[in-house]
Tab-separated table of C-alpha atoms in Angstrom:
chain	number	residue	atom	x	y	z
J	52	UNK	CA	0.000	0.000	0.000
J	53	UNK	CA	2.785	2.219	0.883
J	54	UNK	CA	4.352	1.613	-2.046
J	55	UNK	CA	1.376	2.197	-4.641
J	56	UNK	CA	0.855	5.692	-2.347
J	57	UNK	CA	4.916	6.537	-3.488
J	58	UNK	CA	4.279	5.384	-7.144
J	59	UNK	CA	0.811	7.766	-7.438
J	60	UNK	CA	2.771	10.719	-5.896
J	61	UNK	CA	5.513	10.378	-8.242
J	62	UNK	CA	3.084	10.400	-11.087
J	63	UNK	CA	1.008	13.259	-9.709
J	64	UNK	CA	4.338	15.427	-9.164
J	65	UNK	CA	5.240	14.778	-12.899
J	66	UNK	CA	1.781	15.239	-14.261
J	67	UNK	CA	1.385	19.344	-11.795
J	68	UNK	CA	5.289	19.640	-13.495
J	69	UNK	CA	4.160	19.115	-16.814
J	70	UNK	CA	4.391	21.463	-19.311
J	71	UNK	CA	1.286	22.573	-21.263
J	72	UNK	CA	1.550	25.380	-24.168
J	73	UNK	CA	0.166	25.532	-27.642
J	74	UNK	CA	2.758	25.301	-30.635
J	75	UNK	CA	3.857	28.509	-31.685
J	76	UNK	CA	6.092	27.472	-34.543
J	77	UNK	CA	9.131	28.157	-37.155
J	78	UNK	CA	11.647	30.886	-36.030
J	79	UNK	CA	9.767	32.832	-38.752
J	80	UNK	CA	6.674	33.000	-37.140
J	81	UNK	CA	8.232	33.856	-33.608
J	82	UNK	CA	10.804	35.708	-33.776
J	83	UNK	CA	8.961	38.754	-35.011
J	84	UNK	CA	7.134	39.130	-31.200
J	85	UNK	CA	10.740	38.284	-29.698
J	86	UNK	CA	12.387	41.717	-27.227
J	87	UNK	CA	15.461	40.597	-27.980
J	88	UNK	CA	17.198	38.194	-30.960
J	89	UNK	CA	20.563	37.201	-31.127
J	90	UNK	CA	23.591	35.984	-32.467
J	91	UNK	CA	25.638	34.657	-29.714
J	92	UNK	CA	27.697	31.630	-27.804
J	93	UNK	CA	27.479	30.575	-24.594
J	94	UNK	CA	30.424	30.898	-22.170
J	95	UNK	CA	28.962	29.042	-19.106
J	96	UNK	CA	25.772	26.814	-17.400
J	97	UNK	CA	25.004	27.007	-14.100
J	98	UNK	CA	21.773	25.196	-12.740
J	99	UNK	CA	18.803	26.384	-14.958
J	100	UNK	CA	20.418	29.365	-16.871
J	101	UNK	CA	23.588	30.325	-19.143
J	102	UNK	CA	25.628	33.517	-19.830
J	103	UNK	CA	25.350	34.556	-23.693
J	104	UNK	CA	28.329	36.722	-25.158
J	105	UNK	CA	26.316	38.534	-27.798
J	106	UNK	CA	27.872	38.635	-31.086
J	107	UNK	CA	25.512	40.310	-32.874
J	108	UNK	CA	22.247	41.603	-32.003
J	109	UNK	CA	19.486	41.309	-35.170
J	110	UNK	CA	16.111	42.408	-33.540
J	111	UNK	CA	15.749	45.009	-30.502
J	112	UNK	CA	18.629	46.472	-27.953
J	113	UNK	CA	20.651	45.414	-25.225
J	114	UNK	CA	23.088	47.250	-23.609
J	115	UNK	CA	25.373	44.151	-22.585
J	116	UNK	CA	27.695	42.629	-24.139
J	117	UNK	CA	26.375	39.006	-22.187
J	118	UNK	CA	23.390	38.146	-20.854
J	119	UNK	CA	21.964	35.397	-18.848
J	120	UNK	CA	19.023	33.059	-20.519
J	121	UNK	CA	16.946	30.978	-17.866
J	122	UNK	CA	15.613	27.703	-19.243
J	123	UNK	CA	13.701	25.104	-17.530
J	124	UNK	CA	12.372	24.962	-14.363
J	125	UNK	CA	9.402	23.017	-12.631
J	126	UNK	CA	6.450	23.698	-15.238
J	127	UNK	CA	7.819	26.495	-16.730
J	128	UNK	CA	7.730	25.711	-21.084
J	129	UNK	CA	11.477	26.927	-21.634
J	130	UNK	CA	14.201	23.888	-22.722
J	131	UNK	CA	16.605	22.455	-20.350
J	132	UNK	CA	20.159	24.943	-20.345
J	133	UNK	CA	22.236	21.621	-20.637
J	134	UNK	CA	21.289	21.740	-24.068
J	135	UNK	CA	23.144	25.080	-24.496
J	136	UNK	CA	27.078	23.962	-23.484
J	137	UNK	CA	29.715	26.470	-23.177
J	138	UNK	CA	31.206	27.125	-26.532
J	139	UNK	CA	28.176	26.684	-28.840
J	140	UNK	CA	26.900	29.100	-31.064
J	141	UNK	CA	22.791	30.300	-31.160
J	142	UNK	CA	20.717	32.281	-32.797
J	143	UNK	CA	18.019	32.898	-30.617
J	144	UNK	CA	14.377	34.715	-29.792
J	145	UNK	CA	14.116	35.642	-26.232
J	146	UNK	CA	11.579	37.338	-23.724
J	147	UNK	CA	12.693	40.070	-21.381
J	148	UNK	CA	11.933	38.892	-17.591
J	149	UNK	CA	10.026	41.831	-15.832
J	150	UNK	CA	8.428	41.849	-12.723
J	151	UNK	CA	9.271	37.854	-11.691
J	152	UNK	CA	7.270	36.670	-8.758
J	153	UNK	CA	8.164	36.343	-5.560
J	154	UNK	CA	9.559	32.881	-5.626
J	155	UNK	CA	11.137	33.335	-8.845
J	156	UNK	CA	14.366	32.761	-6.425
J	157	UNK	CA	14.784	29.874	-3.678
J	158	UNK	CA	17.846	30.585	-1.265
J	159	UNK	CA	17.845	26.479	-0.956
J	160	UNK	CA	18.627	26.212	-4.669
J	161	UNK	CA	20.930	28.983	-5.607
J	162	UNK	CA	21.459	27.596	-9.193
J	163	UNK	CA	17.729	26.982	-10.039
J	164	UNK	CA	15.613	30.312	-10.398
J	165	UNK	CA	13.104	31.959	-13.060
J	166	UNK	CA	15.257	34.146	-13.449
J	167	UNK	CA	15.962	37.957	-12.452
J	168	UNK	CA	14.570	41.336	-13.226
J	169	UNK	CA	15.977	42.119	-17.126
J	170	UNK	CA	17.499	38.699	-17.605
J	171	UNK	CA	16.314	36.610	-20.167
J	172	UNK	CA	13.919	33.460	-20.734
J	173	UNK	CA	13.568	30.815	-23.916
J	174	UNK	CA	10.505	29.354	-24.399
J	175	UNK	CA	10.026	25.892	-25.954
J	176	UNK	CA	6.804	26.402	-27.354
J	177	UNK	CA	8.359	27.090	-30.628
J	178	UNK	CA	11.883	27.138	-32.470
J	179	UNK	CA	12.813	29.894	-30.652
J	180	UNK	CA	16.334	29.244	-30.884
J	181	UNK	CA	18.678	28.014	-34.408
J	182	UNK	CA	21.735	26.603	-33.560
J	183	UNK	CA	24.799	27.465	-35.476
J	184	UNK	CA	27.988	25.609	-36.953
J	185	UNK	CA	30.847	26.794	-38.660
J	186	UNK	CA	29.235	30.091	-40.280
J	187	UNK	CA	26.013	27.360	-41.442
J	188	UNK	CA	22.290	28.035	-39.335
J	189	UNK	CA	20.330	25.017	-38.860
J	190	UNK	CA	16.614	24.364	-37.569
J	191	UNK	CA	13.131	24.870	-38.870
J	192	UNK	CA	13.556	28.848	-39.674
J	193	UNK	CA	10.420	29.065	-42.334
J	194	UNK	CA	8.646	25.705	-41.445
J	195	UNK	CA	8.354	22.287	-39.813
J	196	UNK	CA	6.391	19.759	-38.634
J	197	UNK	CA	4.506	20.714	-35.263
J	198	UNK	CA	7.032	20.417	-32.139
J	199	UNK	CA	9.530	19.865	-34.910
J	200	UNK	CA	12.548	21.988	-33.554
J	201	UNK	CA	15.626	20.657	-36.608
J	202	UNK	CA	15.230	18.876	-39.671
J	203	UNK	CA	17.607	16.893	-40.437
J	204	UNK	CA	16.792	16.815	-44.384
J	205	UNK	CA	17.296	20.087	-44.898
J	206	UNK	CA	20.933	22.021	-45.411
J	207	UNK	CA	22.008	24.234	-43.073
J	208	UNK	CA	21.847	28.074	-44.286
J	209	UNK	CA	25.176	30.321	-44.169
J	210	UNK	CA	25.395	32.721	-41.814
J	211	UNK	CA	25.237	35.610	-44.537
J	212	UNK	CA	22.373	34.342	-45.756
J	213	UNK	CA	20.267	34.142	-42.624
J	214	UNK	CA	21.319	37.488	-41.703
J	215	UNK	CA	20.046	38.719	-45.176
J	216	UNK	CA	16.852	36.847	-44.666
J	217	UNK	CA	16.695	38.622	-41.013
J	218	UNK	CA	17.241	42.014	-42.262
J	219	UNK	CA	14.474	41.423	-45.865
J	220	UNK	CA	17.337	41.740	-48.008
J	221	UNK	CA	16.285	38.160	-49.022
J	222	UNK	CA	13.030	37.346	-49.331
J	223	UNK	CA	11.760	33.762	-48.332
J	224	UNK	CA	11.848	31.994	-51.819
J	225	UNK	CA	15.719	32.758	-51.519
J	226	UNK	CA	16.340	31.112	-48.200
J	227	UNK	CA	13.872	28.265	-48.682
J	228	UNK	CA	16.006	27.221	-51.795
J	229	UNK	CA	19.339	28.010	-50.054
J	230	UNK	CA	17.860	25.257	-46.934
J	231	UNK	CA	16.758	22.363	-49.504
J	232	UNK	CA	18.879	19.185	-49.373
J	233	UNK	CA	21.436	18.984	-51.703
J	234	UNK	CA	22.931	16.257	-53.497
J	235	UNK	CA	26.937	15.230	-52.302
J	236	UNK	CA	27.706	17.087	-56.173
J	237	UNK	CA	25.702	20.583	-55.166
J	238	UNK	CA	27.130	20.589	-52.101
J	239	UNK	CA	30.582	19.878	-52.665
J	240	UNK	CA	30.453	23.078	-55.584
J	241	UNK	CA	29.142	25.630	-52.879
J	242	UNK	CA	31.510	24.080	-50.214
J	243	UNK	CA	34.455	24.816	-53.366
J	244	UNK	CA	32.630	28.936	-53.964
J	245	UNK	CA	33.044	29.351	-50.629
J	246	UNK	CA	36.402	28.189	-49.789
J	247	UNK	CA	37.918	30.581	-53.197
J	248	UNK	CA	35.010	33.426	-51.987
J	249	UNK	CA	36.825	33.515	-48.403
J	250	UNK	CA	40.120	32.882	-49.849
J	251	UNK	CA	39.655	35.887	-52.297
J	252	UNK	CA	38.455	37.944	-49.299
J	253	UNK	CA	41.540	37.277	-47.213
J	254	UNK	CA	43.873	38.354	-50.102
J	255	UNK	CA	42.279	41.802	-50.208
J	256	UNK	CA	42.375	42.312	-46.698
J	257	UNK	CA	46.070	41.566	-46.978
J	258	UNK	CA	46.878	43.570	-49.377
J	259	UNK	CA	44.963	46.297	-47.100
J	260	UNK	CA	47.156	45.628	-44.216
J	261	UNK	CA	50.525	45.787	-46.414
J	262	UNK	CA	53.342	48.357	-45.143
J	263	UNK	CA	53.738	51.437	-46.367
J	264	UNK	CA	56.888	50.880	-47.743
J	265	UNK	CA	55.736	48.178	-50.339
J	266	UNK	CA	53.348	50.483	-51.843
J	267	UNK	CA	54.395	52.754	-54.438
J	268	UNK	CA	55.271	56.242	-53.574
J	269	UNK	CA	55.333	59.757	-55.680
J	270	UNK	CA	58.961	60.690	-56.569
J	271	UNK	CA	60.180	64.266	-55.119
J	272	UNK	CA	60.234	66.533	-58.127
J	273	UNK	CA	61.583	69.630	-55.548
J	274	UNK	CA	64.884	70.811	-55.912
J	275	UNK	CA	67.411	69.748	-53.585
J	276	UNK	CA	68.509	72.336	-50.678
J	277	UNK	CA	71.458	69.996	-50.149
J	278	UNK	CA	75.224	72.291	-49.171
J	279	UNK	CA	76.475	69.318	-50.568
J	280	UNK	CA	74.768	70.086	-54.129
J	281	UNK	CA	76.908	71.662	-56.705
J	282	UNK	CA	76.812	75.643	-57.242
J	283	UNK	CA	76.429	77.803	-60.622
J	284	UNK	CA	79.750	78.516	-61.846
């Protein structure tokens, strides 16, 4: 009896805990009701949240140059911060904390909190966050199946692109074809344009950054004041 008492608790605690939202989905759809997005990678975890070094900041303003994100805690609908190790890269749509209750902190559990005044949270009732990989964006950015967060079929989207896309320099035709799959022969010939495209960029930027004395200089056409020079007869 004791034991079937345990067992129903557990499953009571896990069904309160649960988390209960309605599918928001894509980043496109998101993003747009987002306070802050960002390009950024995470330099530490700590209990329910992570510090964000922002790299670049594509939608609203933030004074800091890192913030913290809280993630998941009891019922709350944000993801798990384990997901988010130090070093990785996101793109992500996030929701200014203001006014948190009065438990948001518990002294007992310094590391788990909702998070503070002007801090950040993630939800998960969407694909509120794109995770980035050697200059490529990846995840469900103009659709997806419902709680569909990456698909694996599709290619991941350069950087450039998505900030393109971001800013309606590209309109969504351009980055749906960028994000189909490609066959090993596509995607080897845009893997070879980019490697000469970057390779090409780094030889102008060195020949930007070449000394003074290697680039050619205007001869001195005044006359010489020299004592040394030799007089009218």
């Amino acid at each position: 009896m004791k034991i079937a008492f345990i067992i129903f608790g557990l499953l009571f605690s896990a069904t309160t805990l649960a988390c209960e939202c309605i599918w928001q989905g894509p980043f496109k759809s998101v993003y747009p009701d987002a306070d802050l997005v960002v390009f950024g990678e995470v330099d530490r975890t700590q209990g329910n949240g992570f510090d964000l070094s922002i790299k670049e900041i594509m939608q609203g303003s933030e004074y800091r140059e890192q913030i913290r994100i809280w993630g998941k805690k009891d019922n709350l609908c944000r993801p798990e911060a384990k997901e988010f190790p130090p070093g990785s890269q996101w793109i992500m749509a996030l929701q200014r904390i203001d006014n948190p209750p009065e438990d948001a902190f518990n002294p007992f559990k310094a590391n788990i909190s909702f998070g503070r005044q002007d801090d950040f949270s993630l939800s998960s009732c969407g694909v509120y966050w794109l995770p980035v990989k050697e200059e490529r964006v990846s995840g469900n950015i103009l659709d997806g199946s419902r709680w569909q967060y990456l698909d694996p079929k599709k290619t991941p989207v350069i950087l450039a692109v998505f900030q393109a896309w971001i800013k309606n320099i590209l309109p969504d035709a351009a980055l749906a074809e960028a994000a189909k799959p490609q066959t090993q022969a596509r995607k080897l010939l845009n893997e070879t344009k980019i490697f000469l495209w970057e390779d090409q960029r780094n030889e102008l930027l060195e020949s930007d950054t070449e000394d003074d004395e290697l680039k050619p200089t205007r001869p001195n056409l005044k006359p010489s004041n020299d004592s040394d020079a030799a007089s009218p007869d």
